[in-house]
């Protein structure tokens, strides 16, 4: 209602009241029948009139009026100029009035249902305070005043465009390196080497030119690139197809070369972008290369690619440098603690034994941290027997005992894992400051804090392989008994699925070295033999296998039976032996509220990426995850979704 109308209404009300008071006074002073009738008549008439006046004013309050009537013409123009609009709706959310902006935009929505016109506004009636919607190709920010049933609209198209442009122009820095470049050149004849150099360079230069990337080569196989967010987003949409283009071109030259890309983004400080990009590149390396890893200040790390299994680097320079650095660190330490992963298996335990032998060669007091309650069943049998060996008196200690030792100049060597959550005891990681990590898993986000030395080699078959290789470069003679060599050999058997997967020439060299150290191969196989009942249980799982897509099998355990993770892994190994099978997933209960999935694959499918989608990890062809739930069927559904997602992502690459 306008101010004038309110004043008029109030004036009429006062007149009616005065009329009634006068009639009442007339009756009091005259006291005649006529004055009584008149006073009663005026009373009833005025009551009716007051009711009508208040009803009419409430109707006026609800009904259509223009901004110009409420305010004045200048305010109306100001609203239109400022891109401000108002929409009034009734209790049924029907639009009862719109401000002049809508007339200007030739939009007539009075009488329409608000949410039929703009369904996105529904959230304004729930939690959201403000929503941005498209109206006639312009963007409007809308606020809902529920009390007055009024929507306030503000045209924010220009602001959104400028802010998008600002975001698009943010700088990203990338390090791009060619994996296996030096090795390929070294082994090639002159002509092929020239083609390798020119082709690899040209592919990267073409990509940079097509995408408006500033590129500078800073070493024979490394480039630094600068581009903006718009270009980065395009790469994300294309799923970094430069990775595949490069790989294909290398294949045409008969070479195994891929790209590793580390990108830093999400900061205005160039130095910070450089640091993010460099650490993203290290992450790409430690995950096996052939991928782009993106690090930003405010978003989780993103990975793209990673579709080839890491291939072995033929030169051993890195192993030699690591061996010498490690020897130096051991010599400087007073004593050494060695720790594998929870549910230690033969690789974790074998690697601990191998590390123990190396530290003893340098005369250091050395302990192996062991948790008998969390040892893989067969490893437990072997570890318990080893305790009786004179050489191992007092060597195996519990995590609690390890925490009690004097830690002033202690070295902690973490083997076969690098995530604190997977370590036998994560508290020790906080107590000991001098740490070394030796592992063959692809690096995940979680990592031991500030190690003195990290030897992470995802191309290696096992951690045993990595440590046995280091033996070669030690100045002191390393003494290993037949039994120790056999345990280490068993670790290699487990992690290579009996030399079927992830084996390279270095794997066989390490196996040969163990044989030289008198490893008993027959005994190693015996360590892994299953009894009759276990074999039947394993068969009961493999029998459930069903096809899920081409070359993929999913099998599962009984819904109410609890299995060991090893058993699931074994069932997976069995199924992978079937011809035409590219990947297998075994789902089973491993605790009251824990379901584990063990995944195995050939070179075609990266099961690590699939398991990562479910919070797990591992390697390209051997991975797993644990889900906190009771229902096996639900876990299978989640697994199928993760497989679909992975296949869709690959299809679109
Ligand atoms: N939550 C996780 N996050 C990251 N990575 C994970 C997680 N859970 C598991 N992983 C890694 O995934 C692979 C595969 O694990 P798996 O359980 O399927 O297989 C391991 C053992 O269960 C299995 N194994 C141990 N003993 C035997 C045996 N006697 N016979 C057959 N199989 C056996 O071998 C796998 C050993 O893997 P390793 O620890 O890497 O040496 C694995 O890398 C997990 O670390
Ligand atoms: Mn291992």
PDB file of N, CA, C and O and ligand atoms in Angstrom, residues 341 343 345-348 376 378-379 416 419 422 439-441 463 494-495 498 502 527-528 565-570 573 597-600 615-619 622-626, ligand 1:
ATOM      1  N   UNK A 341      55.273 -53.938   7.075  1.00  0.00           N
ATOM      2  CA  UNK A 341      53.881 -53.479   7.152  1.00  0.00           C
ATOM      3  C   UNK A 341      53.021 -54.409   7.999  1.00  0.00           C
ATOM      4  O   UNK A 341      53.412 -55.542   8.289  1.00  0.00           O
ATOM      5  N   UNK A 343      50.178 -57.025   9.005  1.00  0.00           N
ATOM      6  CA  UNK A 343      49.910 -58.299   8.344  1.00  0.00           C
ATOM      7  C   UNK A 343      51.095 -58.682   7.462  1.00  0.00           C
ATOM      8  O   UNK A 343      50.931 -59.034   6.290  1.00  0.00           O
ATOM      9  N   UNK A 345      53.833 -60.099   5.291  1.00  0.00           N
ATOM     10  CA  UNK A 345      53.880 -61.325   4.503  1.00  0.00           C
ATOM     11  C   UNK A 345      55.353 -61.619   4.189  1.00  0.00           C
ATOM     12  O   UNK A 345      56.246 -60.973   4.729  1.00  0.00           O
ATOM     13  N   UNK A 346      55.593 -62.573   3.284  1.00  0.00           N
ATOM     14  CA  UNK A 346      56.976 -62.972   3.036  1.00  0.00           C
ATOM     15  C   UNK A 346      57.831 -61.851   2.448  1.00  0.00           C
ATOM     16  O   UNK A 346      59.037 -61.805   2.693  1.00  0.00           O
ATOM     17  N   UNK A 347      57.219 -60.952   1.666  1.00  0.00           N
ATOM     18  CA  UNK A 347      58.046 -59.876   1.090  1.00  0.00           C
ATOM     19  C   UNK A 347      58.442 -58.896   2.187  1.00  0.00           C
ATOM     20  O   UNK A 347      59.601 -58.488   2.284  1.00  0.00           O
ATOM     21  N   UNK A 348      57.463 -58.537   3.018  1.00  0.00           N
ATOM     22  CA  UNK A 348      57.736 -57.596   4.091  1.00  0.00           C
ATOM     23  C   UNK A 348      58.738 -58.204   5.080  1.00  0.00           C
ATOM     24  O   UNK A 348      59.731 -57.560   5.463  1.00  0.00           O
ATOM     25  N   UNK A 376      51.050 -62.607   8.550  1.00  0.00           N
ATOM     26  CA  UNK A 376      50.376 -63.541   7.636  1.00  0.00           C
ATOM     27  C   UNK A 376      50.675 -64.965   8.137  1.00  0.00           C
ATOM     28  O   UNK A 376      51.804 -65.236   8.599  1.00  0.00           O
ATOM     29  N   UNK A 378      51.395 -68.042   7.139  1.00  0.00           N
ATOM     30  CA  UNK A 378      52.562 -68.862   6.795  1.00  0.00           C
ATOM     31  C   UNK A 378      53.860 -68.155   7.175  1.00  0.00           C
ATOM     32  O   UNK A 378      54.836 -68.789   7.565  1.00  0.00           O
ATOM     33  N   UNK A 379      53.838 -66.831   7.079  1.00  0.00           N
ATOM     34  CA  UNK A 379      55.017 -66.052   7.477  1.00  0.00           C
ATOM     35  C   UNK A 379      55.229 -66.225   8.983  1.00  0.00           C
ATOM     36  O   UNK A 379      56.370 -66.314   9.451  1.00  0.00           O
ATOM     37  N   UNK A 416      58.909 -52.219   2.511  1.00  0.00           N
ATOM     38  CA  UNK A 416      57.700 -52.743   1.856  1.00  0.00           C
ATOM     39  C   UNK A 416      56.436 -51.927   2.165  1.00  0.00           C
ATOM     40  O   UNK A 416      55.329 -52.451   2.045  1.00  0.00           O
ATOM     41  N   UNK A 419      53.240 -45.864   3.848  1.00  0.00           N
ATOM     42  CA  UNK A 419      52.138 -45.120   4.454  1.00  0.00           C
ATOM     43  C   UNK A 419      52.133 -45.372   5.958  1.00  0.00           C
ATOM     44  O   UNK A 419      52.039 -46.534   6.370  1.00  0.00           O
ATOM     45  N   UNK A 422      49.811 -47.993   7.272  1.00  0.00           N
ATOM     46  CA  UNK A 422      50.042 -49.414   6.977  1.00  0.00           C
ATOM     47  C   UNK A 422      51.223 -49.990   7.776  1.00  0.00           C
ATOM     48  O   UNK A 422      51.443 -51.196   7.792  1.00  0.00           O
ATOM     49  N   UNK A 439      60.821 -49.246  -0.664  1.00  0.00           N
ATOM     50  CA  UNK A 439      59.511 -49.818  -1.014  1.00  0.00           C
ATOM     51  C   UNK A 439      59.346 -49.934  -2.523  1.00  0.00           C
ATOM     52  O   UNK A 439      60.009 -49.231  -3.283  1.00  0.00           O
ATOM     53  N   UNK A 440      58.439 -50.805  -2.929  1.00  0.00           N
ATOM     54  CA  UNK A 440      58.197 -50.968  -4.364  1.00  0.00           C
ATOM     55  C   UNK A 440      56.746 -50.643  -4.721  1.00  0.00           C
ATOM     56  O   UNK A 440      56.297 -50.959  -5.817  1.00  0.00           O
ATOM     57  N   UNK A 441      56.024 -50.023  -3.785  1.00  0.00           N
ATOM     58  CA  UNK A 441      54.639 -49.657  -4.104  1.00  0.00           C
ATOM     59  C   UNK A 441      54.596 -48.313  -4.779  1.00  0.00           C
ATOM     60  O   UNK A 441      55.408 -47.440  -4.485  1.00  0.00           O
ATOM     61  N   UNK A 463      60.108 -55.787  -2.596  1.00  0.00           N
ATOM     62  CA  UNK A 463      61.104 -55.045  -1.810  1.00  0.00           C
ATOM     63  C   UNK A 463      62.348 -55.911  -1.630  1.00  0.00           C
ATOM     64  O   UNK A 463      63.459 -55.397  -1.573  1.00  0.00           O
ATOM     65  N   UNK A 494      55.858 -64.571  -3.858  1.00  0.00           N
ATOM     66  CA  UNK A 494      54.542 -64.000  -3.531  1.00  0.00           C
ATOM     67  C   UNK A 494      54.245 -62.780  -4.398  1.00  0.00           C
ATOM     68  O   UNK A 494      53.204 -62.676  -5.029  1.00  0.00           O
ATOM     69  N   UNK A 495      55.200 -61.864  -4.411  1.00  0.00           N
ATOM     70  CA  UNK A 495      54.922 -60.592  -5.079  1.00  0.00           C
ATOM     71  C   UNK A 495      54.921 -60.690  -6.599  1.00  0.00           C
ATOM     72  O   UNK A 495      54.419 -59.777  -7.275  1.00  0.00           O
ATOM     73  N   UNK A 498      54.495 -66.119  -8.366  1.00  0.00           N
ATOM     74  CA  UNK A 498      55.358 -67.206  -8.845  1.00  0.00           C
ATOM     75  C   UNK A 498      56.014 -66.857 -10.187  1.00  0.00           C
ATOM     76  O   UNK A 498      55.952 -67.609 -11.145  1.00  0.00           O
ATOM     77  N   UNK A 502      54.948 -58.783 -13.190  1.00  0.00           N
ATOM     78  CA  UNK A 502      55.903 -57.746 -12.756  1.00  0.00           C
ATOM     79  C   UNK A 502      57.348 -58.249 -12.682  1.00  0.00           C
ATOM     80  O   UNK A 502      58.105 -57.876 -11.802  1.00  0.00           O
ATOM     81  N   UNK A 527      56.876 -73.643   1.817  1.00  0.00           N
ATOM     82  CA  UNK A 527      56.383 -72.624   2.756  1.00  0.00           C
ATOM     83  C   UNK A 527      54.987 -72.148   2.354  1.00  0.00           C
ATOM     84  O   UNK A 527      54.197 -71.749   3.189  1.00  0.00           O
ATOM     85  N   UNK A 528      54.727 -72.150   1.033  1.00  0.00           N
ATOM     86  CA  UNK A 528      53.482 -71.542   0.534  1.00  0.00           C
ATOM     87  C   UNK A 528      52.361 -72.548   0.274  1.00  0.00           C
ATOM     88  O   UNK A 528      51.265 -72.165  -0.134  1.00  0.00           O
ATOM     89  N   UNK A 565      43.001 -61.954   4.369  1.00  0.00           N
ATOM     90  CA  UNK A 565      43.257 -61.223   3.120  1.00  0.00           C
ATOM     91  C   UNK A 565      44.108 -62.052   2.173  1.00  0.00           C
ATOM     92  O   UNK A 565      43.952 -62.005   0.959  1.00  0.00           O
ATOM     93  N   UNK A 566      44.994 -62.852   2.757  1.00  0.00           N
ATOM     94  CA  UNK A 566      45.858 -63.715   1.934  1.00  0.00           C
ATOM     95  C   UNK A 566      45.018 -64.687   1.118  1.00  0.00           C
ATOM     96  O   UNK A 566      45.308 -64.950  -0.053  1.00  0.00           O
ATOM     97  N   UNK A 567      43.977 -65.228   1.756  1.00  0.00           N
ATOM     98  CA  UNK A 567      43.165 -66.201   1.038  1.00  0.00           C
ATOM     99  C   UNK A 567      42.468 -65.550  -0.162  1.00  0.00           C
ATOM    100  O   UNK A 567      42.394 -66.134  -1.253  1.00  0.00           O
ATOM    101  N   UNK A 568      41.980 -64.329   0.044  1.00  0.00           N
ATOM    102  CA  UNK A 568      41.346 -63.631  -1.080  1.00  0.00           C
ATOM    103  C   UNK A 568      42.370 -63.416  -2.194  1.00  0.00           C
ATOM    104  O   UNK A 568      42.082 -63.591  -3.385  1.00  0.00           O
ATOM    105  N   UNK A 569      43.605 -63.027  -1.775  1.00  0.00           N
ATOM    106  CA  UNK A 569      44.664 -62.784  -2.756  1.00  0.00           C
ATOM    107  C   UNK A 569      44.963 -64.068  -3.539  1.00  0.00           C
ATOM    108  O   UNK A 569      45.127 -64.047  -4.762  1.00  0.00           O
ATOM    109  N   UNK A 570      45.000 -65.191  -2.822  1.00  0.00           N
ATOM    110  CA  UNK A 570      45.305 -66.470  -3.484  1.00  0.00           C
ATOM    111  C   UNK A 570      44.224 -66.830  -4.495  1.00  0.00           C
ATOM    112  O   UNK A 570      44.519 -67.298  -5.601  1.00  0.00           O
ATOM    113  N   UNK A 573      44.818 -64.858  -7.537  1.00  0.00           N
ATOM    114  CA  UNK A 573      45.937 -65.382  -8.338  1.00  0.00           C
ATOM    115  C   UNK A 573      45.494 -66.561  -9.195  1.00  0.00           C
ATOM    116  O   UNK A 573      45.873 -66.693 -10.353  1.00  0.00           O
ATOM    117  N   UNK A 597      38.758 -56.200  -0.736  1.00  0.00           N
ATOM    118  CA  UNK A 597      38.749 -56.597  -2.155  1.00  0.00           C
ATOM    119  C   UNK A 597      40.200 -56.762  -2.570  1.00  0.00           C
ATOM    120  O   UNK A 597      41.019 -55.875  -2.352  1.00  0.00           O
ATOM    121  N   UNK A 598      40.511 -57.922  -3.130  1.00  0.00           N
ATOM    122  CA  UNK A 598      41.854 -58.180  -3.633  1.00  0.00           C
ATOM    123  C   UNK A 598      41.764 -58.156  -5.150  1.00  0.00           C
ATOM    124  O   UNK A 598      40.902 -58.830  -5.723  1.00  0.00           O
ATOM    125  N   UNK A 599      42.621 -57.375  -5.793  1.00  0.00           N
ATOM    126  CA  UNK A 599      42.511 -57.212  -7.256  1.00  0.00           C
ATOM    127  C   UNK A 599      43.822 -57.608  -7.919  1.00  0.00           C
ATOM    128  O   UNK A 599      44.898 -57.269  -7.428  1.00  0.00           O
ATOM    129  N   UNK A 600      43.714 -58.337  -9.022  1.00  0.00           N
ATOM    130  CA  UNK A 600      44.898 -58.731  -9.781  1.00  0.00           C
ATOM    131  C   UNK A 600      44.618 -58.494 -11.266  1.00  0.00           C
ATOM    132  O   UNK A 600      43.472 -58.605 -11.716  1.00  0.00           O
ATOM    133  N   UNK A 615      39.333 -46.192  -2.038  1.00  0.00           N
ATOM    134  CA  UNK A 615      40.132 -45.836  -0.857  1.00  0.00           C
ATOM    135  C   UNK A 615      41.335 -46.737  -0.630  1.00  0.00           C
ATOM    136  O   UNK A 615      42.019 -46.608   0.372  1.00  0.00           O
ATOM    137  N   UNK A 616      41.605 -47.667  -1.542  1.00  0.00           N
ATOM    138  CA  UNK A 616      42.753 -48.565  -1.377  1.00  0.00           C
ATOM    139  C   UNK A 616      43.910 -48.160  -2.261  1.00  0.00           C
ATOM    140  O   UNK A 616      44.082 -46.992  -2.581  1.00  0.00           O
ATOM    141  N   UNK A 617      44.720 -49.112  -2.660  1.00  0.00           N
ATOM    142  CA  UNK A 617      45.878 -48.801  -3.502  1.00  0.00           C
ATOM    143  C   UNK A 617      46.638 -50.068  -3.837  1.00  0.00           C
ATOM    144  O   UNK A 617      46.055 -51.152  -3.840  1.00  0.00           O
ATOM    145  N   UNK A 618      47.939 -49.936  -4.058  1.00  0.00           N
ATOM    146  CA  UNK A 618      48.765 -51.090  -4.408  1.00  0.00           C
ATOM    147  C   UNK A 618      49.580 -50.797  -5.638  1.00  0.00           C
ATOM    148  O   UNK A 618      50.101 -49.690  -5.787  1.00  0.00           O
ATOM    149  N   UNK A 619      49.665 -51.776  -6.540  1.00  0.00           N
ATOM    150  CA  UNK A 619      50.416 -51.597  -7.779  1.00  0.00           C
ATOM    151  C   UNK A 619      49.480 -51.713  -8.964  1.00  0.00           C
ATOM    152  O   UNK A 619      48.326 -52.091  -8.832  1.00  0.00           O
ATOM    153  N   UNK A 622      48.513 -55.443  -9.039  1.00  0.00           N
ATOM    154  CA  UNK A 622      48.218 -56.123  -7.764  1.00  0.00           C
ATOM    155  C   UNK A 622      47.797 -55.047  -6.768  1.00  0.00           C
ATOM    156  O   UNK A 622      48.612 -54.235  -6.352  1.00  0.00           O
ATOM    157  N   UNK A 623      46.529 -55.012  -6.443  1.00  0.00           N
ATOM    158  CA  UNK A 623      46.063 -53.933  -5.567  1.00  0.00           C
ATOM    159  C   UNK A 623      44.945 -54.462  -4.678  1.00  0.00           C
ATOM    160  O   UNK A 623      44.463 -55.589  -4.853  1.00  0.00           O
ATOM    161  N   UNK A 624      44.538 -53.658  -3.741  1.00  0.00           N
ATOM    162  CA  UNK A 624      43.488 -54.091  -2.817  1.00  0.00           C
ATOM    163  C   UNK A 624      42.870 -52.890  -2.116  1.00  0.00           C
ATOM    164  O   UNK A 624      43.390 -51.776  -2.197  1.00  0.00           O
ATOM    165  N   UNK A 625      41.760 -53.129  -1.439  1.00  0.00           N
ATOM    166  CA  UNK A 625      41.177 -52.081  -0.598  1.00  0.00           C
ATOM    167  C   UNK A 625      40.393 -52.736   0.525  1.00  0.00           C
ATOM    168  O   UNK A 625      40.078 -53.927   0.461  1.00  0.00           O
ATOM    169  N   UNK A 626      40.132 -51.956   1.556  1.00  0.00           N
ATOM    170  CA  UNK A 626      39.306 -52.446   2.657  1.00  0.00           C
ATOM    171  C   UNK A 626      38.161 -51.455   2.840  1.00  0.00           C
ATOM    172  O   UNK A 626      38.378 -50.250   2.810  1.00  0.00           O
TER     173      UNK A 626
HETATM  174  N1  LIG B   1      44.254 -49.882   1.860  1.00  0.00           N
HETATM  175  C1  LIG B   1      45.282 -50.027   1.036  1.00  0.00           C
HETATM  176  N2  LIG B   1      45.915 -48.947   0.543  1.00  0.00           N
HETATM  177  C2  LIG B   1      46.952 -49.083  -0.291  1.00  0.00           C
HETATM  178  N3  LIG B   1      47.417 -50.275  -0.721  1.00  0.00           N
HETATM  179  C3  LIG B   1      46.815 -51.364  -0.251  1.00  0.00           C
HETATM  180  C4  LIG B   1      45.732 -51.327   0.635  1.00  0.00           C
HETATM  181  N4  LIG B   1      45.342 -52.589   0.926  1.00  0.00           N
HETATM  182  C5  LIG B   1      46.162 -53.386   0.252  1.00  0.00           C
HETATM  183  N5  LIG B   1      47.046 -52.672  -0.456  1.00  0.00           N
HETATM  184  C6  LIG B   1      48.101 -53.164  -1.350  1.00  0.00           C
HETATM  185  O1  LIG B   1      47.480 -53.859  -2.399  1.00  0.00           O
HETATM  186  C7  LIG B   1      48.316 -54.902  -2.845  1.00  0.00           C
HETATM  187  C8  LIG B   1      47.562 -56.188  -2.925  1.00  0.00           C
HETATM  188  O2  LIG B   1      47.170 -56.609  -1.639  1.00  0.00           O
HETATM  189  P1  LIG B   1      46.553 -58.052  -1.378  1.00  0.00           P
HETATM  190  O3  LIG B   1      46.068 -58.128   0.008  1.00  0.00           O
HETATM  191  O4  LIG B   1      45.598 -58.354  -2.469  1.00  0.00           O
HETATM  192  O5  LIG B   1      47.830 -58.974  -1.597  1.00  0.00           O
HETATM  193  C9  LIG B   1      48.954 -58.968  -0.716  1.00  0.00           C
HETATM  194  C10 LIG B   1      48.905 -60.137   0.230  1.00  0.00           C
HETATM  195  O6  LIG B   1      47.629 -60.389   0.761  1.00  0.00           O
HETATM  196  C11 LIG B   1      49.316 -61.256  -0.697  1.00  0.00           C
HETATM  197  N6  LIG B   1      49.880 -62.376   0.012  1.00  0.00           N
HETATM  198  C12 LIG B   1      50.537 -62.385   1.191  1.00  0.00           C
HETATM  199  N7  LIG B   1      50.888 -63.656   1.510  1.00  0.00           N
HETATM  200  C13 LIG B   1      50.483 -64.427   0.522  1.00  0.00           C
HETATM  201  C14 LIG B   1      50.559 -65.833   0.259  1.00  0.00           C
HETATM  202  N8  LIG B   1      51.115 -66.683   1.130  1.00  0.00           N
HETATM  203  N9  LIG B   1      50.035 -66.298  -0.902  1.00  0.00           N
HETATM  204  C15 LIG B   1      49.440 -65.446  -1.784  1.00  0.00           C
HETATM  205  N10 LIG B   1      49.331 -64.114  -1.594  1.00  0.00           N
HETATM  206  C16 LIG B   1      49.839 -63.629  -0.460  1.00  0.00           C
HETATM  207  O7  LIG B   1      50.314 -60.690  -1.525  1.00  0.00           O
HETATM  208  C17 LIG B   1      50.160 -59.300  -1.569  1.00  0.00           C
HETATM  209  C18 LIG B   1      51.441 -58.736  -0.998  1.00  0.00           C
HETATM  210  O8  LIG B   1      51.594 -57.438  -1.348  1.00  0.00           O
HETATM  211  P2  LIG B   1      52.737 -56.533  -0.741  1.00  0.00           P
HETATM  212  O9  LIG B   1      52.322 -56.159   0.629  1.00  0.00           O
HETATM  213  O10 LIG B   1      52.751 -55.399  -1.687  1.00  0.00           O
HETATM  214  O11 LIG B   1      54.035 -57.248  -0.735  1.00  0.00           O
HETATM  215  C19 LIG B   1      49.487 -54.949  -1.870  1.00  0.00           C
HETATM  216  O12 LIG B   1      50.557 -54.283  -2.490  1.00  0.00           O
HETATM  217  C20 LIG B   1      49.005 -54.177  -0.702  1.00  0.00           C
HETATM  218  O13 LIG B   1      50.074 -53.527  -0.026  1.00  0.00           O
END
